Short mmCIF file of C-alpha atoms in Angstrom, two decimals:
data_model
loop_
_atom_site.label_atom_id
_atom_site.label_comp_id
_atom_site.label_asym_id
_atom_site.label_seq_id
_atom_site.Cartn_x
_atom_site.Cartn_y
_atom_site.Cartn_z
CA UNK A 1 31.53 28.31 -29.50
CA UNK A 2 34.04 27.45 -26.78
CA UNK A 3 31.45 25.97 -24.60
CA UNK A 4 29.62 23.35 -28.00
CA UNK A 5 33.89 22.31 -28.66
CA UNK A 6 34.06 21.01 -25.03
CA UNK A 7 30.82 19.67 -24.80
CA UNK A 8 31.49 18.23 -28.05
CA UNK A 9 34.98 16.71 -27.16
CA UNK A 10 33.04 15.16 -23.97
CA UNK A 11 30.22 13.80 -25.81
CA UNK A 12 32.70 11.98 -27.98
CA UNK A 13 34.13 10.28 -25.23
CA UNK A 14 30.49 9.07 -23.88
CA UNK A 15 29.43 7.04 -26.56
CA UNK A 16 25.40 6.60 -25.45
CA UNK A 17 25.49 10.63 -24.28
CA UNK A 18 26.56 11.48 -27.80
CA UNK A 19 23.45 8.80 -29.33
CA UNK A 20 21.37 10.49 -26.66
CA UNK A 21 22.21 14.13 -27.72
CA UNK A 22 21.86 13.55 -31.16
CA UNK A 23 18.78 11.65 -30.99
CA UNK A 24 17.42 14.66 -29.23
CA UNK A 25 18.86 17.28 -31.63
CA UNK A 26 16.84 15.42 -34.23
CA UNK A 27 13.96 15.49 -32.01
CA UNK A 28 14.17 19.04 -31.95
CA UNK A 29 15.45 19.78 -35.43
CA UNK A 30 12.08 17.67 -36.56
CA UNK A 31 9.75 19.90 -34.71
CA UNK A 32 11.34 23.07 -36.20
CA UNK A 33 10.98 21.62 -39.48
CA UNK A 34 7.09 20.64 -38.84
CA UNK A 35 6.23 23.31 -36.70
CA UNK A 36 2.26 23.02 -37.81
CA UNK A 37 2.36 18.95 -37.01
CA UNK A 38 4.57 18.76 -34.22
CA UNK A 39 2.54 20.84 -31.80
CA UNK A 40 -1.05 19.12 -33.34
CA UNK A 41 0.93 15.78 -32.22
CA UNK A 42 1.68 17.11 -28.98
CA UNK A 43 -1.24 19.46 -28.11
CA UNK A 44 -3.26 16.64 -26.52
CA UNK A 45 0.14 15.98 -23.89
CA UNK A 46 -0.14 19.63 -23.59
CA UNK A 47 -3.48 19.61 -22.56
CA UNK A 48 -2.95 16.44 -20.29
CA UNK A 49 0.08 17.90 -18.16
CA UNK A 50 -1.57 22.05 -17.82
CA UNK A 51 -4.55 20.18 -16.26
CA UNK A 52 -2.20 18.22 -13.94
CA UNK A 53 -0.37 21.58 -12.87
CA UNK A 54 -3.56 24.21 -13.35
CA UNK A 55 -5.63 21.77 -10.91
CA UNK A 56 -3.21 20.65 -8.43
CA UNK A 57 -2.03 24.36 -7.95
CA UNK A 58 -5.49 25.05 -6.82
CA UNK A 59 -6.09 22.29 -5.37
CA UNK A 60 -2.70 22.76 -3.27
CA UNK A 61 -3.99 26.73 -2.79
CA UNK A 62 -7.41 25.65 -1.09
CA UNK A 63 -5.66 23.31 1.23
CA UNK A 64 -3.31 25.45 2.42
CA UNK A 65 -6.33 28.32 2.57
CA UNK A 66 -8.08 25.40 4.99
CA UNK A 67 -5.21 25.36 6.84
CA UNK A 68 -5.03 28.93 7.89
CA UNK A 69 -8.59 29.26 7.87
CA UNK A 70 -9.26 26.16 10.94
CA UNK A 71 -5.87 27.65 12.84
CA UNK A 72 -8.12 31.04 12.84
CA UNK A 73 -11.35 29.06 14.75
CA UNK A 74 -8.74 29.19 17.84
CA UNK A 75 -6.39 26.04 18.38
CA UNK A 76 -7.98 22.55 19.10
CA UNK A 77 -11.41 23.86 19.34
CA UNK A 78 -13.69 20.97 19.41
CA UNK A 79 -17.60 21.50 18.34
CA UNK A 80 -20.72 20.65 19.87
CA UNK A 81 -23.65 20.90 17.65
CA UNK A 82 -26.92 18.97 16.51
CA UNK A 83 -25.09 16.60 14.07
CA UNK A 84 -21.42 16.06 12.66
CA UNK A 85 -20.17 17.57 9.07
CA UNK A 86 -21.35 15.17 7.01
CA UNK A 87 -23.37 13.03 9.36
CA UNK A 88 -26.75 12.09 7.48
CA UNK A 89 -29.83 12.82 9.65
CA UNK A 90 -33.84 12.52 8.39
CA UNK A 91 -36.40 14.93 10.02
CA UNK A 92 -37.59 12.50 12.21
CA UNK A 93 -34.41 12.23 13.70
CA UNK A 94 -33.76 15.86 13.43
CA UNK A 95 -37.32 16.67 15.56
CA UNK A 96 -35.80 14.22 18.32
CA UNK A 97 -32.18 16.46 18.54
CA UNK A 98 -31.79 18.84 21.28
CA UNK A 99 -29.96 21.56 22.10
CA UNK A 100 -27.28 21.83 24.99
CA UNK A 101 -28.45 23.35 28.16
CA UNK A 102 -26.67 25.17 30.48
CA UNK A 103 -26.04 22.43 32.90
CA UNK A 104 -24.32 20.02 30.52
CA UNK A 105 -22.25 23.21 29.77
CA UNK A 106 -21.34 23.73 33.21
CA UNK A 107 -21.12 20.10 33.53
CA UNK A 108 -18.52 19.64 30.24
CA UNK A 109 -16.82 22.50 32.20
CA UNK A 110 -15.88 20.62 35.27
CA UNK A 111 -13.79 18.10 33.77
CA UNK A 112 -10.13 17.83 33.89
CA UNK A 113 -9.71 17.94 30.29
CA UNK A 114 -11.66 20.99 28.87
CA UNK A 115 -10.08 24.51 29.54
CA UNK A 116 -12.99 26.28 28.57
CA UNK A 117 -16.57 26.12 27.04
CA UNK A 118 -18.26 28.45 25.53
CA UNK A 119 -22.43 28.29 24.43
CA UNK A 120 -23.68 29.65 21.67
CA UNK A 121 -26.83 30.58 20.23
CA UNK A 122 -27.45 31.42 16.14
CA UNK A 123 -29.83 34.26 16.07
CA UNK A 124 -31.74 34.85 12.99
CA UNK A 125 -31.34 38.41 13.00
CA UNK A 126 -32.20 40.63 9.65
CA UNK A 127 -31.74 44.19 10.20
CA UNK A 128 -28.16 45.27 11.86
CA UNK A 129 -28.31 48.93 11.95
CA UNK A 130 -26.78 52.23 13.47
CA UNK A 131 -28.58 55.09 12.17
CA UNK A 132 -28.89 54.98 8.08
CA UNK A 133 -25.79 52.56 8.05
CA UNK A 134 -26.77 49.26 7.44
CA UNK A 135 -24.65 45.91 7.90
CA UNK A 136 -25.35 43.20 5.36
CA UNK A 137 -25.13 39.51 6.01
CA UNK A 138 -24.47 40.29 10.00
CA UNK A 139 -24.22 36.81 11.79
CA UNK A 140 -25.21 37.76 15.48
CA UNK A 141 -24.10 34.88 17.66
CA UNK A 142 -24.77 34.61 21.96
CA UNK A 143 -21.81 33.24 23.34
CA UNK A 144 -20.05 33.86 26.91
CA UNK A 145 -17.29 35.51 28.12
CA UNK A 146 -15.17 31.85 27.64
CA UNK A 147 -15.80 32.69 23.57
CA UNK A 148 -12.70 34.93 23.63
CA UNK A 149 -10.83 31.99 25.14
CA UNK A 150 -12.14 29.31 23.21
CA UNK A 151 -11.46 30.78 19.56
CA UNK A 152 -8.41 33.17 20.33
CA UNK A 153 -10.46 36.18 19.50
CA UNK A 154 -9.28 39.19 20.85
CA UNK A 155 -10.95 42.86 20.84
CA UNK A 156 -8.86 45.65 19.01
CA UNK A 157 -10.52 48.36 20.78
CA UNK A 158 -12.68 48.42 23.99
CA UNK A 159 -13.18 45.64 25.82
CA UNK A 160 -14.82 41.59 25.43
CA UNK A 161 -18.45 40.16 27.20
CA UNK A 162 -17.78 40.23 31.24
CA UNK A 163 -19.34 37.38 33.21
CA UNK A 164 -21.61 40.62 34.58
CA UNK A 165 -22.78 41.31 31.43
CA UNK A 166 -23.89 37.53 30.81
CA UNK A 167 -25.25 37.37 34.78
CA UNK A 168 -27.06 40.93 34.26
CA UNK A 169 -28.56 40.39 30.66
CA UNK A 170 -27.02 43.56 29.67
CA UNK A 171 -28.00 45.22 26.02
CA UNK A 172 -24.03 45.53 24.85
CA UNK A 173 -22.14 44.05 21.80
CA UNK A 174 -18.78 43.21 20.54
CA UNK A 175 -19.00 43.58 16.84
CA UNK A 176 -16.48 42.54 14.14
CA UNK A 177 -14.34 45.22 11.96
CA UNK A 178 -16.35 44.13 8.83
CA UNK A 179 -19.72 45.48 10.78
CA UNK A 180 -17.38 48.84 12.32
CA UNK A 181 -16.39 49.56 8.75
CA UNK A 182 -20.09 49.45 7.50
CA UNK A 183 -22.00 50.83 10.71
CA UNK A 184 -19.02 53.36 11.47
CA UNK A 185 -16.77 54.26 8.61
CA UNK A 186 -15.96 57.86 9.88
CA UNK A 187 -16.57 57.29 13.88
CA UNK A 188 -15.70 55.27 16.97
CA UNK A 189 -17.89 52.73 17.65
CA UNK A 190 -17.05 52.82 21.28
CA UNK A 191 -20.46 53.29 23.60
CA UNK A 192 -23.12 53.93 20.22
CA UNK A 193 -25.73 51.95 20.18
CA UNK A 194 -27.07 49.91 17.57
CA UNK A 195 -30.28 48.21 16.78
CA UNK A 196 -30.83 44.75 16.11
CA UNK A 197 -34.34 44.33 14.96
CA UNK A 198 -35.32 47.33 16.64
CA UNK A 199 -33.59 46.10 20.06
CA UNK A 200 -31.11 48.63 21.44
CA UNK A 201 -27.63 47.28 21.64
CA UNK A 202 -24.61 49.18 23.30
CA UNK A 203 -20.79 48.70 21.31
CA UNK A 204 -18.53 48.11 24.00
CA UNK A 205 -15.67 46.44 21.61
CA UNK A 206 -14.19 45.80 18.00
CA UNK A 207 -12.65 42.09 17.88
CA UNK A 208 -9.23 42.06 15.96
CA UNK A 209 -9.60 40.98 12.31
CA UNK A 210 -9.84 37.37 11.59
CA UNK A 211 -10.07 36.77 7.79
CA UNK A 212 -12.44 34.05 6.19
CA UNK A 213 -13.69 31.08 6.78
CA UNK A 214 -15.09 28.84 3.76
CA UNK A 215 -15.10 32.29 1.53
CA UNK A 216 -17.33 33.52 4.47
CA UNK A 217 -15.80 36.76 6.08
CA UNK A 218 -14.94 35.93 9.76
CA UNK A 219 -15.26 39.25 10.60
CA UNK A 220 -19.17 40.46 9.74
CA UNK A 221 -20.27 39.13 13.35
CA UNK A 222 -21.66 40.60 16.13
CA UNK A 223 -21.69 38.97 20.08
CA UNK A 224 -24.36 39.34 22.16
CA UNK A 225 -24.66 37.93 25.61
CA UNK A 226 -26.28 34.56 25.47
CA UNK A 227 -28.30 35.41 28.48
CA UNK A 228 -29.81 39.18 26.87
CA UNK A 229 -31.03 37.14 23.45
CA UNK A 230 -32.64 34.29 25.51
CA UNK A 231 -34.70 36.37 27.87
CA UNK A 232 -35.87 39.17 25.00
CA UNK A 233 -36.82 36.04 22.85
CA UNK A 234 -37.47 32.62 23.97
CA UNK A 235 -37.71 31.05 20.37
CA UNK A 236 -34.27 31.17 19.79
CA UNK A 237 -33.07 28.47 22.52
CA UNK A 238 -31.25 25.92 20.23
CA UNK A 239 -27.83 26.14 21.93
CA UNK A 240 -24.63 24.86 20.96
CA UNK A 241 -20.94 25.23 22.16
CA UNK A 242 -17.54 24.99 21.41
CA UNK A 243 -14.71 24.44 23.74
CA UNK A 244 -10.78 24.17 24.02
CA UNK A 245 -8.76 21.13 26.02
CA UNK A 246 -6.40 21.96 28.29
CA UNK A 247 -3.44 20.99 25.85
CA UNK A 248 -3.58 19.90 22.20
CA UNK A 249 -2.37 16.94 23.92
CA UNK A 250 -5.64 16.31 25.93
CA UNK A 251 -7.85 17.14 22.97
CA UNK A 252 -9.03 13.34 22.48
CA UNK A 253 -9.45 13.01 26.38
CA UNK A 254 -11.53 16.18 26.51
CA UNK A 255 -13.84 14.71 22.97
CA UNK A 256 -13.98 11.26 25.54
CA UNK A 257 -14.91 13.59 28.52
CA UNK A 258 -17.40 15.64 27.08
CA UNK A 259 -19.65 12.82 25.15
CA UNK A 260 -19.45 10.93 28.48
CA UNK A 261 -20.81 13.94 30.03
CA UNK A 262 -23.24 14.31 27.82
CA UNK A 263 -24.65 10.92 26.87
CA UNK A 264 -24.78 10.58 31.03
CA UNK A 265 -27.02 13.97 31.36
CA UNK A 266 -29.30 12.84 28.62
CA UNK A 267 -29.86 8.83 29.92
CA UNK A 268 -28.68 7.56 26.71
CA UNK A 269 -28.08 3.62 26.75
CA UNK A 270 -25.25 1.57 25.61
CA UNK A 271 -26.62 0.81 22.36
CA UNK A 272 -28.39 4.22 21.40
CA UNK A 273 -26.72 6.32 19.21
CA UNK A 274 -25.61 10.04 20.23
CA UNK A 275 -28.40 12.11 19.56
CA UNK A 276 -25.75 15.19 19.33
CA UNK A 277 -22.98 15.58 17.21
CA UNK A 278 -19.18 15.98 18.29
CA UNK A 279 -16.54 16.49 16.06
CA UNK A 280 -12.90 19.10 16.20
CA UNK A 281 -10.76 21.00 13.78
CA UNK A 282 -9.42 17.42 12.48
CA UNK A 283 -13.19 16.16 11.29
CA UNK A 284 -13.12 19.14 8.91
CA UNK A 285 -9.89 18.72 7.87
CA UNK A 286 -10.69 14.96 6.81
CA UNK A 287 -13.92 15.96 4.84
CA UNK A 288 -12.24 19.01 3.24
CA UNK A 289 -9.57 16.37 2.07
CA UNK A 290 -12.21 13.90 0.83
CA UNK A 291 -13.72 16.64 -1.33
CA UNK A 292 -10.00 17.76 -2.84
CA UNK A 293 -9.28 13.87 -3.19
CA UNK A 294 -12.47 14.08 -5.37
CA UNK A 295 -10.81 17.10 -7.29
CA UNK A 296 -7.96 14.95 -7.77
CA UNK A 297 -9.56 11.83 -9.26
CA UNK A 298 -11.32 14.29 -11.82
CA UNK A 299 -7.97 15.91 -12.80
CA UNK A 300 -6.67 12.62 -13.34
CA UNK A 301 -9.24 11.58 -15.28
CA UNK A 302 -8.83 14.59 -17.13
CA UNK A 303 -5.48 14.53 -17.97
CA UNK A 304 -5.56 11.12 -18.98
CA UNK A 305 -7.79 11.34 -21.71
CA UNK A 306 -5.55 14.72 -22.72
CA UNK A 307 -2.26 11.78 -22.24
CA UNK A 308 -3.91 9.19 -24.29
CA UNK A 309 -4.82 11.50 -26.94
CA UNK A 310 -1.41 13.00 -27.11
CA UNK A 311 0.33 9.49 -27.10
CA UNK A 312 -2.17 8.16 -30.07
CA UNK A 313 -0.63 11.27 -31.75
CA UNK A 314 2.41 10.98 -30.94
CA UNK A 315 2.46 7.46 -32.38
CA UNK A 316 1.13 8.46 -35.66
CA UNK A 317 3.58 10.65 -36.33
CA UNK A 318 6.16 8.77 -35.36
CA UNK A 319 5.18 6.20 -37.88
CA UNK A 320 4.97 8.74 -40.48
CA UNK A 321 8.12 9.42 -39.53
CA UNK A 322 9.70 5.99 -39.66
CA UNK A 323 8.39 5.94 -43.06
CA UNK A 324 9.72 9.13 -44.19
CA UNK A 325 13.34 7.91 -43.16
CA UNK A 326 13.10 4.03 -44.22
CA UNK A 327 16.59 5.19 -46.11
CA UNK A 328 18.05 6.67 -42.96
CA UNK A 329 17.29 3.97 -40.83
CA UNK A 330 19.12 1.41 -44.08
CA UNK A 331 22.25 3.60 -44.12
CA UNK A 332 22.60 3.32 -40.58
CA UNK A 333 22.11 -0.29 -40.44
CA UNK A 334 24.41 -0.64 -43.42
CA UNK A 335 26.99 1.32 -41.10
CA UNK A 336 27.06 -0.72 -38.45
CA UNK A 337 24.01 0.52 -36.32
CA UNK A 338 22.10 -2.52 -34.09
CA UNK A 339 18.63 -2.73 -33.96
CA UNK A 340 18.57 -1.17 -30.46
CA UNK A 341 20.45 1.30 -32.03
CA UNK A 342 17.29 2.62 -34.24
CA UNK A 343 15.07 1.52 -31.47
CA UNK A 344 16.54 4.03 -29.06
CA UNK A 345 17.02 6.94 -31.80
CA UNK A 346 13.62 6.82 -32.54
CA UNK A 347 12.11 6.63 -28.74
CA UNK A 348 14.58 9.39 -27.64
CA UNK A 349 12.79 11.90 -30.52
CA UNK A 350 9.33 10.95 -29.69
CA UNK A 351 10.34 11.21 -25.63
CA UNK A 352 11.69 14.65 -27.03
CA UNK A 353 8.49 15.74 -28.77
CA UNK A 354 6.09 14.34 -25.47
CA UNK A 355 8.71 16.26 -23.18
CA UNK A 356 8.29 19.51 -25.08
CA UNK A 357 4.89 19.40 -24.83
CA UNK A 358 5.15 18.49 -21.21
CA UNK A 359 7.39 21.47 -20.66
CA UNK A 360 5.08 23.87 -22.38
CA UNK A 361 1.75 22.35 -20.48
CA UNK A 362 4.02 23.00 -17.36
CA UNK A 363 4.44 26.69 -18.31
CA UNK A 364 0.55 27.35 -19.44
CA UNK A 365 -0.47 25.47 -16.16
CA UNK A 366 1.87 27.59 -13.94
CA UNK A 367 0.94 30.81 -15.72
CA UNK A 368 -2.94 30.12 -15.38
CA UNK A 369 -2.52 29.30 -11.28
CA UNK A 370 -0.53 32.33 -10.73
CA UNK A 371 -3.66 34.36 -12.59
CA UNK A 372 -6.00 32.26 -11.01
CA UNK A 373 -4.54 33.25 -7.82
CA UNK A 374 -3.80 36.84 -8.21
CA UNK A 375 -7.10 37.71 -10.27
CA UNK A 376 -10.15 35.25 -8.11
CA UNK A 377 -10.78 34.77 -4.64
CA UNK A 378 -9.23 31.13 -5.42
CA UNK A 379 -5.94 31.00 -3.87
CA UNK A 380 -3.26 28.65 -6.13
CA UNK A 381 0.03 27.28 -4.99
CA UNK A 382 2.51 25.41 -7.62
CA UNK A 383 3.41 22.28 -6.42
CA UNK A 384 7.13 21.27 -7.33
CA UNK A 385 5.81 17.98 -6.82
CA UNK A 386 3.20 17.66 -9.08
CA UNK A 387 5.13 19.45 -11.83
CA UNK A 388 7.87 16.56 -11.65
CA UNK A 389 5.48 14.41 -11.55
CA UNK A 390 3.53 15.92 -14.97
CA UNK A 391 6.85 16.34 -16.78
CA UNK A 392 8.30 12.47 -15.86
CA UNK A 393 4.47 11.87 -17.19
CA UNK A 394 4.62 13.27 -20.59
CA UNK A 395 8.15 12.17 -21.02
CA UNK A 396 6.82 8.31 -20.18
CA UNK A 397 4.17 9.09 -23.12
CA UNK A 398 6.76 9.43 -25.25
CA UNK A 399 8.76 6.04 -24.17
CA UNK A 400 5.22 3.89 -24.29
CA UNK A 401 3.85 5.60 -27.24
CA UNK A 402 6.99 5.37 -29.40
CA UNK A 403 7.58 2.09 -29.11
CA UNK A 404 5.17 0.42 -31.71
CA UNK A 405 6.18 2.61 -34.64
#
């Protein structure tokens, strides 16, 4: 009671607080009174702003997941492969694409700017096994001993692919901890052998865990010298690579470097177009941002209809409501209120009703990202930001939408 007398006393002494306060007590002593019609006025505002915070939560989550997920392919990798993300190629141009060979890798490897380069080779392999355990989904890659290097993967237990082991052909393995759990649950997977399409395979080390990448698990691979897979099977030469500049710094001198190299080795004239595809960490990051910028045009889009709805609302009962209290609005004039006077009274309650609904479309939208997050492999982040944003947007509703009546 102590606390209303001050606040009182103070509100008496600001004139347009005290309007503002009381306009807004009405605002609120209105939606008490019509509990039914107040939140059918305000349910499309509601809907409007819990898309706004819902979607750009999870749109804020994925980002961030992107994030950690490119800083796990090692730092300032930059990719060598048949075509760019998002680089449109027909099959005509496809059957002209090669893959690298090992003398534009060792050629990329002698300039200034690259650190290291490591090949690689996809191989389509079905059947991981070690005994009755079976590993589902394995990818088997052929890299080099630079692969360690190149994408900051480290072994947990044994030991990474030797330059002997590439030179020699040798049948060993480094697998990830998704295929030791499967293969291994109860053992060491130190020195067993495993069988890759019936090809004999010795585990010489477990790479640290890594995480996902794109919902794919990071860790359900296995590396096989490049050399082993390309002289068991000669079908499966299509190589590609991926190498690290000597600095972040140098990472747009190395991309120069290594489609000079390239385009050089391969005759390629001023005018043709690379017949290979170059593109880092950042190229991803752009076309993972023109896919949430998407997501963003359809949330606003979204919400907007929600927002118009809720404003047409909000307008119709603010008209019933002028009309309701056509004798108010007299005995105020008759006391000496102005027209802004009304004006203002009547826009603060309808900014009052909009920002209620905001507030509660703030608190569904915020309570459905932290489920989203905790309960689906979709990870949600509220953005302060956005939730400003949605609540200075339902409160403008009010302003625009009350103004007619």
């Amino acid at each position: 009671r102590v606390m209303l007398r001050i606040l009182g006393r103070y509100l008496e002494r600001h004139p347009l607080l005290f309007a503002v306060g009381e306009a807004v007590g009405m605002g609120l002593a209105a939606i008490r009174a019509y509990k039914m019609r107040a939140f059918l006025t305000i349910l499309g505002v509601v809907m409007g702003i819990m898309t706004v915070t819902g979607m750009s939560s999870i749109v804020a989550g994925l980002n961030a997941s992107m994030s950690r997920q490119l800083s796990s392919l090692g730092s300032s990798t930059i990719f060598i492969r048949p075509h760019a993300p998002g680089e449109y190629v027909d099959d005509d141009e496809w059957r002209r694409r090669k893959g690298l060979t090992m003398d534009e890798v060792e050629l990329i490897a002698a300039r200034p700017a690259v650190k290291a380069i490591s090949p690689l080779q996809f191989i389509p392999i079905e059947n991981v096994k070690y005994g009755t355990e079976r590993a589902r989904q394995a990818q088997v890659l052929g890299p080099t001993p630079e692969y360690e290097e190149v994408h900051d993967s480290y072994v947990e237990k044994g030991r990474f692919l030797s330059a002997a082991d590439v030179d020699r052909a040798m049948p060993v393995v480094v697998i990830g901890s998704d295929i030791a759990d499967a293969l291994f649950p109860f053992v060491d997977p130190i020195d067993k052998e495993i069988s890759l399409d019936g090809r004999r395979f010795r585990v010489i080390g477990v790479l640290q865990r890594k995480g996902k990448f794109l919902f794919q698990s990071m860790d359900n691979m296995v590396l096989v010298p490049v050399t082993s897979i390309q002289k068991q099977d000669r079908r499966f030469s299509f190589m590609m690579a991926d190498l690290k500049p000597v600095s972040p710094a140098q990472i747009e001198a190395a991309f120069d470097q290594t489609r000079e190299t390239m385009r050089r080795y391969r005759k390629l004239k001023y005018l043709q177009k690379d017949n290979f595809g170059i593109f880092s960490q950042d190229t991803l990051t752009d076309l993972y941002r023109q896919i949430t910028g998407g997501i963003y045009m359809v949330m606003i889009a979204i919400s907007s209809i929600g927002l118009l709805v809720g404003g047409v609302g909000v307008m119709n009962i603010m008209l019933v409501s002028v009309t309701e209290r056509t004798r108010e609005i007299g005995v105020r004039k008759a006391l000496g209120a102005t027209r802004r006077d009304i004006l203002w009274q009547f826009l603060t309650e309808a900014m009052t009703l909009t920002g209620a609904g905001g507030l509660i479309g703030i608190l569904i939208g915020g309570l459905a990202a932290l489920l989203i997050n905790a309960l689906s492999p979709f990870p949600a982040v509220v953005q302060p930001v956005w939730v400003t944003i949605a609540f200075a947007t339902s409160m403008a509703v009010g302003l625009t939408f009350g103004l007619w009546p």
